[in-house]
Amino acid sequence: PGLVSARERRERRAADERWAVLIEREGTARFAAAWSAQPLFATQRRLDRDVLARQDRIRRSHDPAGLAAAMRGFSLGRMPDLRPALARCRVPALCLAGALDERFAGLAREIASVMLDARSALVPDCGHNPVLERPDATAALVDAFWKEIA
């Protein structure tokens, strides 16, 4: 939903700027290694080697200038706090997160509680990237949601 305070947004822009500089100075291979090593992605280390290799190839394949520009231009630090707008949203929504990703699981619950017609769902035994880590469980939750609102 965005960051609440101006301080949080400044800090996030600074962090994303550091990522952009790393990409520009050291390339996508170094970026991919550093990005994947973040604690946020620890649960992905248990994935099949082929899945991890494919994810790494995708990260390394990005154009360095484009990736750096995306880190700057799409930084969460540039996004406003959308909570007030979400409170007015009348579209059914499924707020999905991995159950092992405490921060985003909390955000999924928060967003669902703010929106008029939303529900949260947590993918069991899953971290930050449900589509990568538990694609079948993620698809089942999305499919059940669509059947419920159809």
mmCIF file of C-alpha atoms in Angstrom:
data_model
loop_
_atom_site.group_PDB
_atom_site.id
_atom_site.type_symbol
_atom_site.label_atom_id
_atom_site.label_comp_id
_atom_site.label_asym_id
_atom_site.label_seq_id
_atom_site.Cartn_x
_atom_site.Cartn_y
_atom_site.Cartn_z
ATOM 1 C CA PRO A 1 0.000 0.000 0.000
ATOM 2 C CA GLY A 2 3.025 2.304 0.058
ATOM 3 C CA LEU A 3 5.101 3.724 2.864
ATOM 4 C CA VAL A 4 3.413 5.951 5.429
ATOM 5 C CA SER A 5 6.065 8.496 6.332
ATOM 6 C CA ALA A 6 8.249 10.818 4.284
ATOM 7 C CA ARG A 7 11.253 9.439 6.179
ATOM 8 C CA GLU A 8 10.443 5.853 5.146
ATOM 9 C CA ARG A 9 10.101 6.981 1.524
ATOM 10 C CA ARG A 10 13.458 8.841 1.635
ATOM 11 C CA GLU A 11 15.193 5.801 3.135
ATOM 12 C CA ARG A 12 13.698 3.502 0.520
ATOM 13 C CA ARG A 13 14.717 5.789 -2.348
ATOM 14 C CA ALA A 14 18.263 5.840 -0.946
ATOM 15 C CA ALA A 15 18.329 2.041 -0.691
ATOM 16 C CA ASP A 16 17.027 1.636 -4.240
ATOM 17 C CA GLU A 17 19.601 4.154 -5.450
ATOM 18 C CA ARG A 18 22.338 1.956 -3.923
ATOM 19 C CA TRP A 19 20.958 -1.020 -5.881
ATOM 20 C CA ALA A 20 20.897 1.049 -9.079
ATOM 21 C CA VAL A 21 24.515 2.149 -8.578
ATOM 22 C CA LEU A 22 25.561 -1.468 -7.932
ATOM 23 C CA ILE A 23 23.935 -2.527 -11.190
ATOM 24 C CA GLU A 24 25.606 0.286 -13.145
ATOM 25 C CA ARG A 25 29.066 -0.219 -11.637
ATOM 26 C CA GLU A 26 29.244 -3.992 -11.267
ATOM 27 C CA GLY A 27 26.631 -5.385 -13.644
ATOM 28 C CA THR A 28 23.638 -7.636 -13.388
ATOM 29 C CA ALA A 29 25.581 -10.746 -12.302
ATOM 30 C CA ARG A 30 26.827 -9.025 -9.142
ATOM 31 C CA PHE A 31 23.398 -7.465 -8.597
ATOM 32 C CA ALA A 32 21.634 -10.831 -8.976
ATOM 33 C CA ALA A 33 23.949 -12.459 -6.445
ATOM 34 C CA ALA A 34 23.535 -9.650 -3.904
ATOM 35 C CA TRP A 35 19.778 -9.383 -4.460
ATOM 36 C CA SER A 36 19.226 -13.109 -3.987
ATOM 37 C CA ALA A 37 21.351 -13.156 -0.831
ATOM 38 C CA GLN A 38 18.962 -10.865 1.055
ATOM 39 C CA PRO A 39 17.259 -12.454 4.096
ATOM 40 C CA LEU A 40 13.918 -11.705 2.418
ATOM 41 C CA PHE A 41 14.649 -14.502 -0.051
ATOM 42 C CA ALA A 42 16.068 -17.086 2.394
ATOM 43 C CA THR A 43 13.145 -19.480 1.872
ATOM 44 C CA GLN A 44 13.992 -19.682 -1.831
ATOM 45 C CA ARG A 45 17.328 -21.356 -1.086
ATOM 46 C CA ARG A 46 15.467 -24.616 -0.488
ATOM 47 C CA LEU A 47 14.017 -24.640 -4.008
ATOM 48 C CA ASP A 48 15.148 -27.062 -6.683
ATOM 49 C CA ARG A 49 18.482 -26.137 -8.262
ATOM 50 C CA ASP A 50 16.919 -25.818 -11.709
ATOM 51 C CA VAL A 51 14.309 -23.350 -10.435
ATOM 52 C CA LEU A 52 17.005 -21.240 -8.762
ATOM 53 C CA ALA A 53 19.197 -21.351 -11.867
ATOM 54 C CA ARG A 54 16.308 -20.201 -14.058
ATOM 55 C CA GLN A 55 15.519 -17.347 -11.661
ATOM 56 C CA ASP A 56 19.195 -16.342 -11.644
ATOM 57 C CA ARG A 57 19.348 -16.376 -15.455
ATOM 58 C CA ILE A 58 16.299 -14.124 -15.607
ATOM 59 C CA ARG A 59 17.841 -11.629 -13.185
ATOM 60 C CA ARG A 60 21.169 -11.637 -15.039
ATOM 61 C CA SER A 61 19.496 -11.208 -18.437
ATOM 62 C CA HIS A 62 18.103 -7.752 -17.723
ATOM 63 C CA ASP A 63 19.619 -4.745 -19.421
ATOM 64 C CA PRO A 64 21.735 -3.008 -16.734
ATOM 65 C CA ALA A 65 20.666 0.523 -17.700
ATOM 66 C CA GLY A 66 17.000 -0.462 -17.813
ATOM 67 C CA LEU A 67 17.184 -2.323 -14.517
ATOM 68 C CA ALA A 68 18.920 0.603 -12.801
ATOM 69 C CA ALA A 69 16.290 2.970 -14.214
ATOM 70 C CA ALA A 70 13.530 0.689 -12.925
ATOM 71 C CA MET A 71 15.088 0.590 -9.445
ATOM 72 C CA ARG A 72 15.010 4.383 -9.407
ATOM 73 C CA GLY A 73 11.771 5.076 -11.223
ATOM 74 C CA PHE A 74 9.625 2.373 -9.635
ATOM 75 C CA SER A 75 11.090 2.675 -6.146
ATOM 76 C CA LEU A 76 8.560 2.140 -3.387
ATOM 77 C CA GLY A 77 9.976 5.406 -2.057
ATOM 78 C CA ARG A 78 8.362 7.240 -4.980
ATOM 79 C CA MET A 79 4.941 5.716 -4.401
ATOM 80 C CA PRO A 80 2.428 7.568 -2.239
ATOM 81 C CA ASP A 81 0.647 5.938 0.672
ATOM 82 C CA LEU A 82 -2.358 4.362 -1.050
ATOM 83 C CA ARG A 83 -4.259 3.338 2.073
ATOM 84 C CA PRO A 84 -6.838 6.158 1.752
ATOM 85 C CA ALA A 85 -7.519 5.221 -1.881
ATOM 86 C CA LEU A 86 -7.694 1.518 -1.049
ATOM 87 C CA ALA A 87 -10.355 2.270 1.559
ATOM 88 C CA ARG A 88 -12.567 3.577 -1.265
ATOM 89 C CA CYS A 89 -11.847 0.744 -3.682
ATOM 90 C CA ARG A 90 -14.952 -1.314 -4.494
ATOM 91 C CA VAL A 91 -13.292 -4.023 -6.562
ATOM 92 C CA PRO A 92 -13.062 -7.535 -5.111
ATOM 93 C CA ALA A 93 -9.451 -8.247 -4.241
ATOM 94 C CA LEU A 94 -7.359 -11.107 -2.982
ATOM 95 C CA CYS A 95 -4.384 -9.943 -0.930
ATOM 96 C CA LEU A 96 -1.955 -12.826 -1.181
ATOM 97 C CA ALA A 97 1.389 -13.391 0.555
ATOM 98 C CA GLY A 98 3.630 -16.193 1.670
ATOM 99 C CA ALA A 99 2.897 -17.265 5.234
ATOM 100 C CA LEU A 100 6.619 -17.273 6.113
ATOM 101 C CA ASP A 101 7.056 -13.674 4.941
ATOM 102 C CA GLU A 102 5.872 -11.998 8.129
ATOM 103 C CA ARG A 103 6.077 -8.440 6.826
ATOM 104 C CA PHE A 104 4.102 -9.067 3.642
ATOM 105 C CA ALA A 105 1.667 -11.425 5.357
ATOM 106 C CA GLY A 106 0.905 -8.561 7.724
ATOM 107 C CA LEU A 107 0.525 -6.160 4.802
ATOM 108 C CA ALA A 108 -1.851 -8.569 3.043
ATOM 109 C CA ARG A 109 -4.029 -8.716 6.153
ATOM 110 C CA GLU A 110 -3.839 -4.931 6.594
ATOM 111 C CA ILE A 111 -4.819 -4.179 2.998
ATOM 112 C CA ALA A 112 -7.686 -6.670 3.124
ATOM 113 C CA SER A 113 -8.973 -5.043 6.312
ATOM 114 C CA VAL A 114 -8.828 -1.564 4.744
ATOM 115 C CA MET A 115 -10.542 -2.405 1.462
ATOM 116 C CA LEU A 116 -14.306 -2.738 1.164
ATOM 117 C CA ASP A 117 -14.407 -6.108 -0.609
ATOM 118 C CA ALA A 118 -11.079 -7.834 -0.034
ATOM 119 C CA ARG A 119 -9.783 -10.898 1.694
ATOM 120 C CA SER A 120 -6.308 -12.049 2.504
ATOM 121 C CA ALA A 121 -4.857 -15.474 1.943
ATOM 122 C CA LEU A 122 -1.479 -16.813 2.963
ATOM 123 C CA VAL A 123 0.340 -19.453 0.962
ATOM 124 C CA PRO A 124 1.496 -22.069 3.486
ATOM 125 C CA ASP A 125 5.197 -22.905 3.870
ATOM 126 C CA CYS A 126 6.098 -20.054 1.524
ATOM 127 C CA GLY A 127 8.221 -16.940 1.715
ATOM 128 C CA HIS A 128 8.317 -13.732 -0.315
ATOM 129 C CA ASN A 129 7.608 -15.068 -3.812
ATOM 130 C CA PRO A 130 4.564 -17.384 -3.781
ATOM 131 C CA VAL A 131 4.504 -17.790 -7.568
ATOM 132 C CA LEU A 132 8.107 -19.034 -7.571
ATOM 133 C CA GLU A 133 8.113 -20.962 -4.298
ATOM 134 C CA ARG A 134 4.668 -22.597 -4.283
ATOM 135 C CA PRO A 135 3.088 -22.113 -7.715
ATOM 136 C CA ASP A 136 0.457 -24.840 -7.298
ATOM 137 C CA ALA A 137 -0.705 -23.609 -3.890
ATOM 138 C CA THR A 138 -0.751 -20.029 -5.163
ATOM 139 C CA ALA A 139 -2.795 -20.989 -8.211
ATOM 140 C CA ALA A 140 -5.249 -22.921 -6.025
ATOM 141 C CA LEU A 141 -5.862 -19.879 -3.805
ATOM 142 C CA VAL A 142 -6.335 -17.584 -6.803
ATOM 143 C CA ASP A 143 -8.630 -20.110 -8.506
ATOM 144 C CA ALA A 144 -10.763 -20.459 -5.359
ATOM 145 C CA PHE A 145 -11.018 -16.667 -5.095
ATOM 146 C CA TRP A 146 -12.166 -16.323 -8.719
ATOM 147 C CA LYS A 147 -14.766 -19.056 -8.239
ATOM 148 C CA GLU A 148 -16.016 -17.295 -5.116
ATOM 149 C CA ILE A 149 -16.494 -13.924 -6.818
ATOM 150 C CA ALA A 150 -17.728 -15.211 -10.170
#
